[in-house]
């Protein structure tokens, strides 16, 4: 239902410049239910035709392609794709604000997405809940900046390290029993 509401809102708005695009994205991001209840679907590709500025259209298209790739990767479990989907608008807003976003593979938002979609992410309920909280904290930020993604990236890495440590303990205990 939230996706339909978003698509209708997009269809009604022909966005003519970057500041209007940012205002529109802020309003969409604040709509009740968006980012909380939709299934993994690329909502960004609906925005491309609404941007009058060629640069904005290009950024929207590139961002959309990133999410298309992530959503189509069957190796990423659906619940992880759902979490990734919640980040579409914050990532798009950052990309529209930062000309270097796609040139810098070391940027914290890109690293966060790469890490979140990596096979090393733990898929147990315990860790998915914690990862979900990290993403939810990102979504609560009124003015999204790369520094918030840096913090979230460190939190995600900590969660992953804790899981690796836990696995090592189990392996050592198992090896000791087999000896």
Coordinates of C-alpha atoms in Angstrom, one line a residue:
X1 CA 0.0 0.0 0.0
X2 CA 2.9 2.4 0.8
X3 CA 4.5 1.7 -2.5
X4 CA 1.3 2.5 -4.4
X5 CA 0.9 5.7 -2.4
X6 CA 4.5 6.6 -3.2
X7 CA 4.1 5.9 -7.0
X8 CA 0.9 8.0 -7.1
X9 CA 2.8 10.9 -5.3
X10 CA 5.6 10.6 -7.9
X11 CA 3.2 10.5 -10.8
X12 CA 1.5 13.8 -9.5
X13 CA 4.8 15.6 -9.2
X14 CA 6.9 16.7 -12.1
X15 CA 10.1 17.8 -10.4
X16 CA 11.9 20.6 -12.2
X17 CA 15.1 21.3 -10.3
X18 CA 17.5 19.8 -7.7
X19 CA 16.0 21.7 -4.7
X20 CA 12.5 20.6 -5.6
X21 CA 13.8 17.0 -6.0
X22 CA 15.3 17.1 -2.5
X23 CA 12.2 18.6 -1.0
X24 CA 10.1 15.9 -2.7
X25 CA 12.4 13.1 -1.5
X26 CA 12.2 14.5 2.1
X27 CA 8.4 14.5 1.9
X28 CA 8.4 10.9 0.5
X29 CA 10.8 9.8 3.2
X30 CA 8.5 11.2 5.8
X31 CA 5.4 9.6 4.5
X32 CA 3.8 7.2 7.0
X33 CA 4.9 3.6 6.3
X34 CA 7.4 4.3 3.6
X35 CA 10.6 2.4 4.4
X36 CA 8.9 0.4 7.0
X37 CA 6.4 -1.8 5.3
X38 CA 7.2 -2.2 1.6
X39 CA 8.6 -5.3 0.0
X40 CA 12.0 -5.0 -1.8
X41 CA 11.2 -3.0 -4.9
X42 CA 13.2 -0.3 -6.6
X43 CA 11.2 2.8 -6.0
X44 CA 14.0 5.0 -7.3
X45 CA 13.4 4.2 -11.0
X46 CA 10.0 5.8 -10.7
X47 CA 11.7 9.2 -10.0
X48 CA 13.8 9.5 -13.1
X49 CA 11.2 11.0 -15.4
X50 CA 10.3 13.5 -12.7
X51 CA 13.7 15.2 -12.8
X52 CA 14.1 18.0 -15.3
X53 CA 17.8 18.4 -14.6
X54 CA 20.0 16.0 -16.7
X55 CA 22.5 15.5 -13.9
X56 CA 19.7 14.5 -11.5
X57 CA 18.3 12.1 -14.0
X58 CA 21.7 10.5 -14.4
X59 CA 22.2 10.2 -10.6
X60 CA 18.7 8.7 -10.2
X61 CA 19.4 6.2 -13.0
X62 CA 22.8 5.2 -11.5
X63 CA 21.3 4.8 -8.0
X64 CA 18.4 2.9 -9.4
X65 CA 20.9 0.5 -11.2
X66 CA 22.7 -0.2 -7.9
X67 CA 19.5 -1.1 -6.2
X68 CA 18.3 -3.2 -9.2
X69 CA 21.5 -5.2 -9.0
X70 CA 21.1 -5.7 -5.2
X71 CA 17.4 -6.7 -5.5
X72 CA 18.1 -9.2 -8.2
X73 CA 20.9 -10.9 -6.4
X74 CA 19.3 -14.2 -5.3
X75 CA 22.3 -14.9 -3.0
X76 CA 21.1 -12.0 -0.8
X77 CA 18.2 -13.3 1.4
X78 CA 14.9 -11.5 1.0
X79 CA 15.0 -10.1 4.5
X80 CA 18.4 -8.5 3.7
X81 CA 17.1 -7.1 0.5
X82 CA 14.2 -5.7 2.5
X83 CA 16.6 -3.9 4.8
X84 CA 18.6 -2.6 1.8
X85 CA 15.4 -1.4 0.2
X86 CA 14.8 0.9 3.2
X87 CA 18.0 2.8 2.3
X88 CA 16.9 3.7 -1.2
X89 CA 15.9 7.3 -0.5
X90 CA 18.7 8.2 1.9
X91 CA 21.3 6.9 -0.5
X92 CA 19.6 8.8 -3.4
X93 CA 19.5 12.0 -1.4
X94 CA 23.3 11.6 -0.6
X95 CA 24.1 10.9 -4.2
X96 CA 22.2 14.0 -5.4
X97 CA 24.0 16.2 -2.8
X98 CA 27.5 14.8 -3.5
X99 CA 29.0 14.9 -7.1
X100 CA 31.7 12.5 -6.1
X101 CA 29.3 9.8 -4.7
X102 CA 29.7 7.3 -7.6
X103 CA 33.4 8.1 -8.1
X104 CA 34.5 7.2 -4.6
X105 CA 34.2 3.5 -3.8
X106 CA 35.5 4.2 -0.3
X107 CA 32.6 6.4 0.6
X108 CA 30.9 5.1 3.8
X109 CA 27.4 4.8 2.2
X110 CA 28.8 2.6 -0.6
X111 CA 30.9 0.5 1.8
X112 CA 27.8 0.1 4.0
X113 CA 25.7 -1.2 1.1
X114 CA 28.6 -3.4 -0.1
X115 CA 29.0 -4.8 3.4
X116 CA 25.3 -5.3 4.0
X117 CA 25.0 -7.3 0.8
X118 CA 28.2 -9.3 1.3
X119 CA 28.0 -13.1 2.0
X120 CA 29.7 -12.4 5.4
X121 CA 26.5 -10.9 6.8
X122 CA 25.0 -13.2 9.4
X123 CA 21.5 -14.3 8.7
X124 CA 20.4 -15.5 12.1
X125 CA 17.5 -13.7 13.7
X126 CA 19.7 -12.4 16.5
X127 CA 22.0 -10.5 14.1
X128 CA 19.3 -9.5 11.6
X129 CA 17.5 -7.7 14.5
X130 CA 20.6 -5.8 15.4
X131 CA 21.4 -5.0 11.7
X132 CA 17.8 -3.8 11.3
X133 CA 18.2 -1.5 14.3
X134 CA 21.4 0.0 12.7
X135 CA 19.4 0.7 9.6
X136 CA 16.4 2.1 11.5
X137 CA 18.8 4.5 13.3
X138 CA 20.1 5.7 10.0
X139 CA 16.5 6.3 8.8
X140 CA 15.7 8.4 11.9
X141 CA 18.3 11.0 10.9
X142 CA 16.6 14.2 9.6
X143 CA 19.7 15.4 7.6
X144 CA 21.5 12.3 6.3
X145 CA 25.2 12.7 6.0
X146 CA 28.0 10.3 5.1
X147 CA 29.2 10.5 8.8
X148 CA 26.0 8.6 9.8
X149 CA 26.8 5.9 7.4
X150 CA 30.4 5.8 8.8
X151 CA 29.0 5.1 12.2
X152 CA 26.5 2.5 10.9
X153 CA 29.3 0.8 8.9
X154 CA 31.4 0.5 12.1
X155 CA 28.3 -0.9 14.0
X156 CA 27.7 -3.4 11.2
X157 CA 31.4 -4.5 11.2
X158 CA 31.2 -4.9 14.9
X159 CA 28.1 -7.2 14.6
X160 CA 29.9 -9.2 12.0
X161 CA 33.0 -9.6 14.1
X162 CA 31.0 -10.7 17.1
X163 CA 29.5 -13.4 14.9
X164 CA 32.9 -14.5 13.6
X165 CA 34.2 -14.7 17.2
X166 CA 31.2 -16.7 18.3
X167 CA 31.8 -19.1 15.4
X168 CA 35.5 -19.5 16.3
X169 CA 34.5 -20.5 19.9
X170 CA 32.1 -23.1 18.6
X171 CA 34.8 -24.5 16.2
X172 CA 37.3 -24.7 19.0
X173 CA 34.9 -26.4 21.3
X174 CA 33.9 -28.9 18.6
X175 CA 37.6 -29.6 17.8
X176 CA 38.3 -30.2 21.5
X177 CA 35.4 -32.7 21.7
X178 CA 36.7 -34.5 18.6
X179 CA 40.2 -34.9 20.0

